Amino acid sequence: MSNASDSRDPSSLRSARWFRPDDLRSFGHRSRLKGMGFDDADFRDRPIIALLNTWSDLNTCHSHFRERTLEIKRGVLQAGGFPVEIPVLSLSEMLMKPTTMLYRNLLAMETEEVLRAHPVDACVLMGGCDKTVPAMLMGAISADIPSIFFPAGPMLNARWRNTTLGSGTDAWKYWNERCAGNLCDGDWQEIENCIARSAGTCMTMGTASTMACIAESLGFTLPRASSIPAVVAEHSRLAVSTGRTAVELAWNQRKPSRFLRENSFRNAMTVQLAIGGSTNAMVHMIAMSRRAGFPLTLRDYDQLSRQIPVIANIRPSGKYLMEDFHRAGGLPGLIRQLGELFDLNSERVDGTRFIDDIPHAMILDDDVLRAMTDPVYPNGGTCVLYGNLAPEGCVIKSSAASKELLKHRGQAVVFRGYADLKARIHSEDLQVAPESILVLQDAGPIGAPGMPEWGMLPIPNKLLRRGVRDMVRISDARMSGTSYGTCILHVSPESRAGGPLGLVQDGDWIELDVESRRIDWLVSPETVQQREANRTCDTSGPGRGYTHLFTRHVTQAHQGCDFDFLEGRDPGREPDIF
Ligand code: FES
């Protein structure tokens, strides 16, 4: 760690404002800590390190965080800090409805305010399950208080009989087989019993693994942190060293603004494309970059996507799982394969530069971490499309889609919201053919609300039985990073915000041409005008509470779905002390 500004002067610590003055308020702060059983040796003149913990009994991916908390605290104590644990909103992807995305900004806001309001010199952000990662990073960037991210780590590979199972990806696959009548109840039960083998996040390259890789690429973690499986000893050692590092961050004032640069975000975007990462990460990256003052756009993604092939052979784009990714060399190995496309002069939170270690990174399996000359998928693994159906853009993960559908013309079968989809999709009366295009409206940030992962619309059972396994699907929703198929997502502006998607009707022709980055709705301008004049759009929204706040202030997908009043940073704003 660089120690150019390491003063080790306790009066320079942020927490000194709380504990050093000889006044009545500081007396109160100290005496109440003493009432908890601490004495001066515990907290006086030591950096206070907050562990922001997203543990909950209902967050299946963070069930090991109680032990990791003890290990991080051990590291903090070893380095002379005072560790304090602060529980924050957990955002359990598997158990929260309608979607954790509805609450990402709430956790971001909580992270920022919790850090600002307390005597915190540095913090460890303990997250992992999908939205916890961007939420905590967004909050830390805005608060601009030294922060290091500790990823929950992926689950161990799962096995069913002699088959490897990956979270999400294989659940969708076998569910389709069950719906097609190819899998009996007993088999399905066995899969349920073994697809989640341990604590940890989804072990495919879903949103959690993608966001962990992004956190590491931005420099927010210790090297190789993003892929260490959740339940191995190496993960415990990562916890201890993360705790130790947090103390150094406090003394050295390594705030996010000290190491995050425009190129940090370009690096992270490059990595996201090279790992065949979740499309959700595009929304999160745009939000984080706008907080940091280096705003990314969908056009930046499109430009970079034309140069970056997918080289991580991980499901859903490839074959392996995160445990294999780690064994093969993890993110340092992947970055090494990227060569000059990754700026190695970028700094990490601890003051090291990628160039210090990436040139020596090991690549132990080049079928998992492919060379640039032998990619899993050529450039354009994730594409941004524009056209009269998506004036502000939409995205498709081409690397996880059917090649033959990437250029397609079909007639729309429209569902007006998720309830309509659920009620009719498997109806034997549904007028649908394999070449139809399934359209889901009203599933965007405001419409749903929260832009749930409904974008991988189910294939109608009657087509599944005929052997159809993929169709073109279009929505203003997101899809799980573990999903696959020819799904056009994040259509912006969304239906509820007056986007053209809301005007599409059954039978309209739509043309998709991924190579030309086009999505065209083949109706006349007069028809559009006429439908616009008759559009009825419910803009009333929920009447109270957090959802009321959300629907009035969330931005569109191409802008990152942050709250309009939370964008940017608020560096140096300290609470008044009375
Ligand atoms: Fe938590 Fe997938 S459900 S990471």
Coordinates of C-alpha atoms and ligand atoms in Angstrom, one line a residue:
M1 CA 0.0 0.0 0.0
S2 CA 1.2 3.5 -0.9
N3 CA 1.8 5.5 2.3
A4 CA 2.5 8.9 0.8
S5 CA -0.2 10.5 3.0
D6 CA 0.0 8.0 5.9
S7 CA 0.3 10.4 8.8
R8 CA -0.8 7.9 11.6
D9 CA -2.0 11.0 13.4
P10 CA -5.1 10.1 15.3
S11 CA -6.3 13.6 15.2
S12 CA -6.5 13.4 11.4
L13 CA -9.1 10.5 11.6
R14 CA -12.6 11.4 10.7
S15 CA -13.8 9.7 13.9
A16 CA -11.7 12.1 16.0
R17 CA -14.5 14.6 15.5
W18 CA -16.7 12.3 17.6
F19 CA -14.2 11.1 20.2
R20 CA -11.4 13.6 20.9
P21 CA -13.1 16.9 21.9
D22 CA -13.4 17.6 25.6
D23 CA -17.1 18.5 25.4
L24 CA -20.4 17.1 26.5
R25 CA -21.3 15.3 23.3
S26 CA -18.0 13.5 23.0
F27 CA -18.3 12.6 26.7
G28 CA -21.6 11.0 25.7
H29 CA -20.0 9.1 22.7
R30 CA -17.2 7.7 24.9
S31 CA -19.3 6.9 28.0
R32 CA -21.8 4.9 26.0
L33 CA -19.2 2.8 24.3
K34 CA -17.7 2.2 27.8
G35 CA -21.2 1.2 28.8
M36 CA -20.9 -1.6 26.2
G37 CA -17.8 -2.9 27.9
F38 CA -15.2 -1.2 25.7
D39 CA -12.4 1.0 27.3
D40 CA -10.1 3.6 25.9
A41 CA -7.6 1.0 24.6
D42 CA -10.4 -0.4 22.4
F43 CA -11.3 2.8 20.5
R44 CA -9.3 5.8 21.5
D45 CA -6.9 7.0 18.7
R46 CA -7.7 3.9 16.5
P47 CA -9.4 4.0 13.1
I48 CA -13.0 2.9 13.4
I49 CA -13.8 0.4 10.7
A50 CA -17.4 -0.2 9.9
L51 CA -18.5 -3.6 8.5
L52 CA -21.6 -2.9 6.5
N53 CA -23.2 -6.3 6.6
T54 CA -26.0 -7.5 4.3
W55 CA -26.5 -10.7 6.2
S56 CA -30.0 -11.9 6.8
D57 CA -31.7 -15.2 7.6
L58 CA -33.6 -14.7 4.4
N59 CA -30.5 -14.0 2.2
T60 CA -29.5 -17.5 1.1
C61 CA -26.3 -16.2 -0.6
H62 CA -24.9 -14.5 2.5
S63 CA -25.5 -17.2 5.1
H64 CA -21.7 -17.5 5.8
F65 CA -21.4 -13.7 6.6
R66 CA -21.7 -14.2 10.3
E67 CA -18.4 -16.2 10.3
R68 CA -16.8 -13.8 7.8
T69 CA -17.7 -10.9 10.1
L70 CA -15.6 -12.4 12.8
E71 CA -12.8 -13.0 10.4
I72 CA -12.9 -9.4 9.1
K73 CA -12.9 -8.1 12.6
R74 CA -9.9 -10.3 13.4
G75 CA -8.0 -8.6 10.6
V76 CA -9.1 -5.1 11.7
L77 CA -7.9 -5.8 15.3
Q78 CA -4.6 -7.2 14.0
A79 CA -3.9 -3.9 12.2
G80 CA -4.9 -1.8 15.2
G81 CA -8.4 -0.7 14.2
F82 CA -11.7 -0.8 16.0
P83 CA -14.2 -2.9 14.1
V84 CA -17.9 -2.2 14.4
E85 CA -20.6 -4.1 12.6
I86 CA -23.6 -2.3 11.1
P87 CA -26.4 -4.3 9.6
V88 CA -27.9 -2.8 6.4
L89 CA -30.7 -3.9 4.0
S90 CA -29.9 -7.4 2.8
L91 CA -31.5 -7.6 -0.7
S92 CA -32.1 -11.3 -1.1
E93 CA -32.5 -12.0 -4.8
M94 CA -34.2 -15.3 -4.2
L95 CA -36.8 -14.3 -1.7
M96 CA -37.7 -10.6 -2.2
K97 CA -40.6 -9.7 -4.4
P98 CA -41.4 -8.1 -6.8
T99 CA -37.6 -7.6 -7.4
T100 CA -34.5 -6.5 -5.5
M101 CA -34.0 -3.9 -8.2
L102 CA -36.8 -2.0 -6.6
Y103 CA -34.6 -1.6 -3.5
R104 CA -31.1 -1.2 -5.0
N105 CA -31.4 2.6 -4.6
L106 CA -32.7 2.2 -1.1
L107 CA -29.6 0.2 -0.1
A108 CA -27.4 2.7 -2.0
M109 CA -29.0 5.6 -0.1
E110 CA -28.7 3.7 3.2
T111 CA -25.0 2.9 2.6
E112 CA -24.2 6.5 1.9
E113 CA -26.1 7.9 4.9
V114 CA -25.0 5.2 7.3
L115 CA -21.3 6.0 6.4
R116 CA -21.8 9.7 6.6
A117 CA -23.8 9.8 9.9
H118 CA -21.5 7.5 11.9
P119 CA -17.9 7.9 13.2
V120 CA -16.5 5.8 10.4
D121 CA -12.9 6.1 9.2
A122 CA -13.1 3.3 6.6
C123 CA -15.5 0.5 5.8
V124 CA -15.8 -3.0 4.5
L125 CA -18.8 -3.4 2.3
M126 CA -20.0 -7.0 2.7
G127 CA -22.2 -7.9 -0.3
G128 CA -22.5 -10.4 -3.1
C129 CA -26.0 -11.2 -4.0
D130 CA -26.8 -9.3 -7.2
K131 CA -28.0 -5.8 -6.3
T132 CA -26.1 -5.6 -3.0
V133 CA -22.9 -5.0 -5.0
P134 CA -23.9 -2.0 -7.1
A135 CA -26.0 -0.5 -4.3
M136 CA -23.1 -0.5 -1.8
L137 CA -20.6 0.7 -4.4
M138 CA -22.9 3.5 -5.4
G139 CA -23.4 4.6 -1.8
A140 CA -19.7 4.4 -1.0
I141 CA -18.8 6.4 -4.2
S142 CA -21.3 9.2 -3.2
A143 CA -20.2 9.3 0.5
D144 CA -16.5 9.2 -0.6
I145 CA -15.4 7.5 2.5
P146 CA -12.6 4.9 2.3
S147 CA -14.3 1.6 1.4
I148 CA -13.2 -1.8 0.4
F149 CA -15.6 -4.4 -1.1
F150 CA -15.7 -7.9 0.3
P151 CA -17.6 -10.3 -2.1
A152 CA -19.6 -13.2 -0.7
G153 CA -18.0 -15.5 -3.3
P154 CA -19.8 -18.1 -5.5
M155 CA -21.3 -21.4 -4.4
L156 CA -19.4 -24.6 -5.1
N157 CA -20.2 -26.3 -8.4
A158 CA -23.3 -28.4 -8.1
R159 CA -23.7 -32.0 -9.3
W160 CA -26.8 -34.0 -10.2
R161 CA -26.0 -37.6 -11.0
N162 CA -23.1 -37.2 -13.5
T163 CA -24.1 -33.7 -14.6
T164 CA -22.7 -30.4 -13.5
L165 CA -25.5 -27.9 -12.6
G166 CA -25.2 -24.2 -12.7
S167 CA -27.5 -21.8 -10.8
G168 CA -30.3 -20.3 -12.7
T169 CA -29.0 -21.4 -16.1
D170 CA -29.7 -25.1 -15.5
A171 CA -32.9 -24.4 -13.6
W172 CA -34.4 -22.7 -16.7
K173 CA -33.1 -25.5 -18.9
Y174 CA -34.6 -28.4 -16.9
W175 CA -37.8 -26.5 -16.2
N176 CA -38.4 -26.3 -20.0
E177 CA -37.7 -30.0 -20.2
R178 CA -40.2 -30.6 -17.4
C179 CA -42.8 -28.4 -19.1
A180 CA -42.2 -30.3 -22.4
G181 CA -42.9 -33.6 -20.5
N182 CA -39.3 -34.8 -20.7
L183 CA -38.5 -34.7 -16.9
C184 CA -40.4 -36.6 -14.2
D185 CA -41.3 -35.1 -10.8
G186 CA -38.7 -37.3 -9.1
D187 CA -35.9 -35.9 -11.3
W188 CA -37.1 -32.4 -10.7
Q189 CA -37.1 -33.0 -7.0
E190 CA -33.5 -34.3 -7.1
I191 CA -32.4 -31.2 -9.0
E192 CA -34.1 -29.0 -6.4
N193 CA -32.1 -30.8 -3.7
C194 CA -28.7 -30.3 -5.2
I195 CA -28.6 -27.3 -7.4
A196 CA -27.6 -25.0 -4.5
R197 CA -24.7 -26.9 -3.0
S198 CA -23.3 -24.4 -0.4
A199 CA -23.5 -20.9 0.9
G200 CA -22.5 -18.3 -1.6
T201 CA -23.8 -16.5 -4.7
C202 CA -25.0 -18.1 -8.0
M203 CA -22.0 -19.8 -9.4
T204 CA -22.7 -19.1 -13.1
M205 CA -21.6 -15.8 -14.6
G206 CA -24.9 -14.2 -13.4
T207 CA -25.3 -10.8 -12.1
A208 CA -23.5 -11.5 -8.7
S209 CA -20.4 -13.0 -10.3
T210 CA -20.4 -10.2 -13.0
M211 CA -20.7 -7.5 -10.4
A212 CA -18.0 -9.1 -8.2
C213 CA -15.7 -9.1 -11.3
I214 CA -16.6 -5.5 -11.9
A215 CA -15.9 -4.5 -8.3
E216 CA -12.4 -6.2 -8.7
S217 CA -11.8 -4.5 -12.0
L218 CA -12.7 -1.1 -10.6
G219 CA -10.1 -1.8 -7.9
F220 CA -12.6 -2.0 -5.1
T221 CA -11.4 -5.4 -3.8
L222 CA -8.1 -7.2 -3.1
P223 CA -6.8 -9.1 -6.1
R224 CA -8.5 -12.3 -7.1
A225 CA -11.3 -11.7 -4.6
S226 CA -14.2 -12.0 -7.1
S227 CA -14.1 -15.7 -7.7
I228 CA -12.9 -17.3 -4.4
P229 CA -15.7 -19.8 -3.6
A230 CA -17.7 -18.7 -0.5
V231 CA -17.0 -21.7 1.7
V232 CA -13.3 -22.4 1.3
A233 CA -10.4 -21.4 3.6
E234 CA -9.1 -19.0 1.1
H235 CA -12.3 -17.0 1.5
S236 CA -11.8 -16.8 5.2
R237 CA -8.2 -15.6 4.6
L238 CA -9.6 -13.0 2.2
A239 CA -11.9 -11.7 5.0
V240 CA -9.0 -11.3 7.4
S241 CA -6.7 -9.5 4.9
T242 CA -9.6 -7.3 3.8
G243 CA -10.0 -6.3 7.5
R244 CA -6.3 -5.5 7.8
T245 CA -6.4 -3.5 4.5
A246 CA -9.4 -1.5 5.7
V247 CA -7.3 -0.1 8.6
E248 CA -4.6 1.0 6.2
L249 CA -7.3 2.7 4.0
A250 CA -8.4 4.7 7.0
W251 CA -4.8 6.0 7.8
N252 CA -4.1 6.7 4.1
Q253 CA -7.5 8.2 3.3
R254 CA -7.9 6.0 0.2
K255 CA -11.3 7.3 -0.7
P256 CA -13.1 6.1 -3.9
S257 CA -12.3 9.5 -5.5
R258 CA -8.6 8.8 -4.9
F259 CA -8.4 5.7 -7.2
L260 CA -11.5 5.7 -9.4
R261 CA -10.8 7.2 -12.8
E262 CA -12.5 7.2 -16.2
N263 CA -10.3 4.3 -17.2
S264 CA -11.3 2.3 -14.1
F265 CA -14.8 2.2 -15.6
R266 CA -13.5 1.4 -19.1
N267 CA -11.6 -1.5 -17.6
A268 CA -14.7 -2.7 -15.8
M269 CA -16.8 -2.4 -19.0
T270 CA -14.1 -4.3 -20.9
V271 CA -14.1 -7.1 -18.3
Q272 CA -17.9 -7.3 -18.3
L273 CA -17.9 -7.9 -22.0
A274 CA -15.0 -10.4 -21.9
I275 CA -16.6 -12.5 -19.2
G276 CA -20.0 -12.5 -21.1
G277 CA -21.4 -10.8 -18.1
S278 CA -24.9 -10.1 -17.1
T279 CA -26.8 -7.5 -19.0
N280 CA -28.0 -6.2 -15.6
A281 CA -24.5 -4.9 -15.0
M282 CA -24.9 -2.4 -17.8
V283 CA -27.6 -0.6 -15.8
H284 CA -25.5 -0.8 -12.6
M285 CA -22.3 0.4 -14.3
I286 CA -24.1 3.4 -15.8
A287 CA -25.5 4.3 -12.4
M288 CA -22.1 3.9 -10.7
S289 CA -20.2 5.8 -13.3
R290 CA -22.7 8.7 -13.1
R291 CA -22.2 8.8 -9.3
A292 CA -18.4 8.9 -9.8
G293 CA -18.6 11.7 -12.4
F294 CA -17.5 9.6 -15.4
P295 CA -20.9 8.9 -17.0
L296 CA -21.0 5.9 -19.3
T297 CA -23.6 5.5 -22.0
L298 CA -25.0 2.6 -23.9
R299 CA -23.1 3.9 -26.9
D300 CA -19.9 3.4 -25.0
Y301 CA -20.9 -0.2 -24.5
D302 CA -21.8 -0.6 -28.1
Q303 CA -18.4 0.8 -29.2
L304 CA -16.4 -1.4 -26.9
S305 CA -18.5 -4.4 -27.5
R306 CA -17.4 -4.3 -31.2
Q307 CA -13.8 -4.9 -30.0
I308 CA -14.1 -7.3 -27.1
P309 CA -14.7 -11.0 -27.5
V310 CA -16.1 -13.3 -24.8
I311 CA -13.1 -15.2 -23.4
A312 CA -14.4 -16.6 -20.2
N313 CA -15.9 -20.0 -20.9
I314 CA -18.6 -19.7 -18.2
R315 CA -22.3 -20.4 -18.3
P316 CA -24.6 -19.1 -19.6
S317 CA -22.4 -18.0 -22.5
G318 CA -20.0 -21.0 -22.1
K319 CA -19.5 -24.3 -20.4
Y320 CA -17.8 -24.0 -16.9
L321 CA -18.7 -22.4 -13.6
M322 CA -17.1 -19.9 -11.2
E323 CA -15.2 -22.5 -9.2
D324 CA -13.5 -23.5 -12.5
F325 CA -12.9 -19.8 -13.3
H326 CA -11.1 -19.4 -10.0
R327 CA -9.1 -22.6 -10.4
A328 CA -8.0 -21.4 -13.9
G329 CA -6.6 -18.1 -12.6
G330 CA -9.6 -16.0 -11.8
L331 CA -9.9 -12.4 -12.8
P332 CA -6.1 -11.7 -12.8
G333 CA -5.7 -14.4 -15.4
L334 CA -8.5 -13.1 -17.5
I335 CA -7.1 -9.5 -17.4
R336 CA -3.8 -10.9 -18.5
Q337 CA -5.4 -12.5 -21.5
L338 CA -6.9 -9.1 -22.4
G339 CA -3.5 -7.6 -22.9
E340 CA -3.5 -3.9 -23.8
L341 CA -7.3 -3.7 -23.8
F342 CA -7.1 -3.3 -20.0
D343 CA -5.3 -0.3 -18.6
L344 CA -2.9 -1.8 -16.1
N345 CA -1.9 1.6 -14.7
S346 CA -5.2 1.9 -13.0
E347 CA -5.0 1.8 -9.2
R348 CA -6.8 -0.3 -6.7
V349 CA -8.3 0.8 -3.4
D350 CA -5.1 -0.3 -1.5
G351 CA -2.8 1.8 -3.7
T352 CA -1.4 -1.0 -5.7
R353 CA -1.6 -0.9 -9.5
F354 CA -2.8 -3.7 -11.7
I355 CA 0.6 -3.6 -13.4
D356 CA 2.2 -4.7 -10.1
D357 CA 0.8 -8.2 -10.4
I358 CA -1.2 -8.9 -13.6
P359 CA 1.9 -9.6 -15.8
H360 CA 2.7 -12.5 -13.5
A361 CA -0.9 -13.8 -13.2
M362 CA -1.2 -17.5 -13.8
I363 CA -3.5 -19.0 -16.5
L364 CA -3.9 -22.6 -15.5
D365 CA -6.6 -23.6 -17.9
D366 CA -6.9 -21.9 -21.2
D367 CA -10.1 -23.6 -22.1
V368 CA -11.7 -21.7 -19.2
L369 CA -9.8 -18.4 -19.7
R370 CA -9.5 -18.4 -23.4
A371 CA -6.9 -16.5 -25.4
M372 CA -8.1 -13.5 -27.4
T373 CA -7.4 -15.5 -30.6
D374 CA -9.6 -18.4 -29.4
P375 CA -12.7 -16.8 -27.9
V376 CA -15.9 -18.5 -26.8
Y377 CA -17.8 -15.9 -28.8
P378 CA -16.4 -13.2 -31.1
N379 CA -16.8 -9.6 -30.4
G380 CA -20.4 -8.3 -30.1
G381 CA -21.3 -10.8 -27.2
T382 CA -23.5 -8.0 -25.8
C383 CA -25.1 -5.6 -28.2
V384 CA -27.0 -2.3 -28.0
L385 CA -29.7 -1.9 -30.6
Y386 CA -31.6 1.2 -31.7
G387 CA -34.6 1.8 -33.8
N388 CA -38.1 3.2 -33.7
L389 CA -39.0 0.6 -31.0
A390 CA -36.2 1.7 -28.7
P391 CA -35.1 5.3 -29.5
E392 CA -32.9 5.3 -26.4
G393 CA -31.6 1.8 -26.9
C394 CA -32.1 -1.7 -25.8
V395 CA -29.7 -4.6 -25.2
I396 CA -29.3 -8.2 -26.2
K397 CA -26.8 -10.7 -24.9
S398 CA -26.0 -12.3 -28.3
S399 CA -23.5 -14.7 -26.8
A400 CA -26.4 -16.4 -25.0
A401 CA -28.9 -16.2 -27.8
S402 CA -29.7 -18.4 -30.8
K403 CA -27.5 -17.5 -33.8
E404 CA -30.2 -18.1 -36.3
L405 CA -32.6 -15.6 -34.5
L406 CA -30.1 -12.7 -34.5
K407 CA -31.6 -11.6 -37.8
H408 CA -35.3 -12.2 -37.6
R409 CA -38.7 -10.8 -38.7
G410 CA -41.8 -11.8 -37.0
Q411 CA -45.3 -10.8 -35.8
A412 CA -45.8 -9.6 -32.3
V413 CA -47.8 -11.5 -29.7
V414 CA -48.3 -8.8 -27.0
F415 CA -48.8 -9.2 -23.3
R416 CA -49.9 -6.1 -21.4
G417 CA -48.0 -6.6 -18.2
Y418 CA -46.9 -9.6 -16.2
A419 CA -50.3 -10.6 -15.0
D420 CA -51.5 -10.9 -18.6
L421 CA -48.4 -12.9 -19.5
K422 CA -48.9 -15.3 -16.7
A423 CA -52.6 -15.8 -17.5
R424 CA -52.2 -16.5 -21.2
I425 CA -48.7 -17.6 -22.2
H426 CA -49.5 -21.3 -21.8
S427 CA -53.0 -21.2 -23.1
E428 CA -53.7 -23.7 -25.8
D429 CA -55.7 -20.9 -27.6
L430 CA -52.8 -18.5 -27.8
Q431 CA -52.2 -17.5 -31.4
V432 CA -48.4 -18.1 -31.5
A433 CA -45.9 -19.7 -33.8
P434 CA -42.2 -20.4 -33.4
E435 CA -41.4 -17.4 -35.6
S436 CA -43.7 -15.0 -33.6
I437 CA -42.1 -12.3 -31.4
L438 CA -43.2 -12.3 -27.8
V439 CA -43.6 -8.8 -26.5
L440 CA -44.0 -7.9 -22.8
Q441 CA -45.1 -4.3 -22.0
D442 CA -45.2 -2.4 -18.7
A443 CA -42.3 -4.2 -17.1
G444 CA -39.9 -1.3 -16.9
P445 CA -38.5 0.8 -14.0
I446 CA -41.8 2.7 -13.5
G447 CA -44.3 0.3 -15.0
A448 CA -43.6 -2.9 -13.0
P449 CA -42.3 -1.1 -10.9
G450 CA -38.6 -1.9 -10.4
M451 CA -37.8 -3.4 -13.8
P452 CA -38.0 -7.1 -12.7
E453 CA -36.2 -10.0 -14.4
W454 CA -39.2 -10.9 -16.5
G455 CA -37.4 -10.4 -19.8
M456 CA -36.8 -14.1 -20.5
L457 CA -40.5 -14.7 -21.2
P458 CA -41.4 -18.3 -21.0
I459 CA -41.7 -20.3 -24.2
P460 CA -45.4 -21.3 -24.5
N461 CA -45.8 -24.9 -23.4
K462 CA -47.4 -25.9 -26.7
L463 CA -44.3 -24.8 -28.6
L464 CA -42.0 -26.5 -26.0
R465 CA -43.8 -29.7 -26.8
R466 CA -43.0 -29.2 -30.4
G467 CA -39.3 -28.9 -29.6
V468 CA -39.0 -25.0 -29.7
R469 CA -36.4 -23.9 -27.1
D470 CA -35.9 -20.2 -28.1
M471 CA -37.9 -17.4 -29.6
V472 CA -37.3 -13.6 -30.0
R473 CA -38.7 -11.9 -26.9
I474 CA -38.8 -8.1 -26.4
S475 CA -39.5 -6.2 -23.2
D476 CA -38.6 -3.2 -21.1
A477 CA -37.7 -5.6 -18.3
R478 CA -34.3 -7.1 -17.3
M479 CA -33.5 -10.7 -17.3
S480 CA -31.4 -12.7 -14.8
G481 CA -27.7 -12.8 -15.6
T482 CA -28.0 -16.6 -15.5
S483 CA -30.6 -16.6 -18.2
Y484 CA -30.2 -17.2 -21.9
G485 CA -32.2 -16.9 -25.1
T486 CA -32.9 -14.3 -27.8
C487 CA -34.2 -11.7 -25.4
I488 CA -34.2 -8.0 -26.2
L489 CA -34.1 -6.2 -22.9
H490 CA -34.2 -2.8 -21.2
V491 CA -36.2 -1.2 -24.1
S492 CA -35.9 2.6 -23.4
P493 CA -38.0 4.6 -22.9
E494 CA -40.2 2.0 -21.2
S495 CA -43.9 1.6 -22.1
R496 CA -45.1 3.4 -18.9
A497 CA -42.9 6.4 -19.7
G498 CA -44.5 6.8 -23.1
G499 CA -42.1 4.5 -25.0
P500 CA -43.2 3.1 -28.4
L501 CA -43.1 -0.4 -26.9
G502 CA -46.4 0.4 -25.2
L503 CA -48.1 1.0 -28.6
V504 CA -47.2 -2.4 -30.1
Q505 CA -50.3 -4.6 -30.9
D506 CA -50.8 -8.2 -31.8
G507 CA -49.8 -8.9 -35.4
D508 CA -47.4 -5.9 -35.8
W509 CA -44.3 -6.9 -37.7
I510 CA -41.0 -6.3 -36.0
E511 CA -37.6 -6.8 -37.5
L512 CA -34.4 -7.6 -35.5
D513 CA -31.0 -7.3 -37.0
V514 CA -28.3 -7.6 -34.4
E515 CA -25.4 -7.3 -36.8
S516 CA -26.7 -3.9 -37.9
R517 CA -27.7 -3.1 -34.3
R518 CA -31.3 -2.4 -35.4
I519 CA -34.7 -3.1 -34.0
D520 CA -37.5 -1.8 -36.2
W521 CA -41.2 -1.8 -35.7
L522 CA -42.7 -2.0 -39.1
V523 CA -45.7 0.2 -38.9
S524 CA -46.5 3.4 -40.7
P525 CA -46.0 6.8 -39.0
E526 CA -49.7 7.4 -39.3
T527 CA -50.5 4.2 -37.4
V528 CA -48.1 5.3 -34.6
Q529 CA -49.7 8.7 -34.5
Q530 CA -53.2 7.3 -34.3
R531 CA -52.2 4.8 -31.5
E532 CA -50.4 7.6 -29.6
A533 CA -53.5 9.7 -29.7
N534 CA -55.5 6.8 -28.2
R535 CA -52.9 5.8 -25.7
T536 CA -54.1 5.4 -22.1
C537 CA -51.2 5.4 -19.8
D538 CA -51.7 5.0 -16.0
T539 CA -49.2 7.5 -14.6
S540 CA -50.8 7.7 -11.1
G541 CA -48.4 5.2 -9.5
P542 CA -48.5 3.9 -5.9
G543 CA -49.9 6.4 -3.5
R544 CA -47.5 6.2 -0.6
G545 CA -44.2 4.9 0.8
Y546 CA -41.0 3.9 -0.8
T547 CA -42.6 2.8 -4.1
H548 CA -44.2 6.2 -4.4
L549 CA -40.7 7.8 -4.1
F550 CA -39.3 5.2 -6.5
T551 CA -41.7 5.7 -9.3
R552 CA -41.4 9.4 -9.2
H553 CA -37.6 9.6 -9.2
V554 CA -36.2 6.5 -10.9
T555 CA -34.4 7.3 -14.2
Q556 CA -34.8 5.1 -17.3
A557 CA -32.6 2.0 -18.0
H558 CA -30.2 3.9 -20.4
Q559 CA -29.6 6.3 -17.5
G560 CA -28.9 3.6 -14.9
C561 CA -32.2 3.6 -13.0
D562 CA -30.7 5.7 -10.2
F563 CA -32.9 8.2 -8.4
D564 CA -32.5 11.6 -10.1
F565 CA -31.7 13.2 -6.8
L566 CA -28.9 10.8 -5.9
E567 CA -26.7 11.0 -8.9
G568 CA -23.2 12.4 -8.4
R569 CA -21.2 12.6 -5.2
D570 CA -21.4 14.7 -2.1
P571 CA -17.7 14.6 -1.0
G572 CA -16.7 16.3 2.2
R573 CA -20.3 16.9 3.4
E574 CA -20.1 16.0 7.0
P575 CA -22.9 16.0 9.5
D576 CA -23.0 18.9 11.9
I577 CA -21.9 17.9 15.3
F578 CA -23.8 19.3 18.2
Ligands
FES1 FE1 -28.0 -14.4 -4.7 FE2 -28.1 -15.4 -7.4 S1 -29.6 -15.5 -5.8 S2 -26.6 -14.3 -6.3

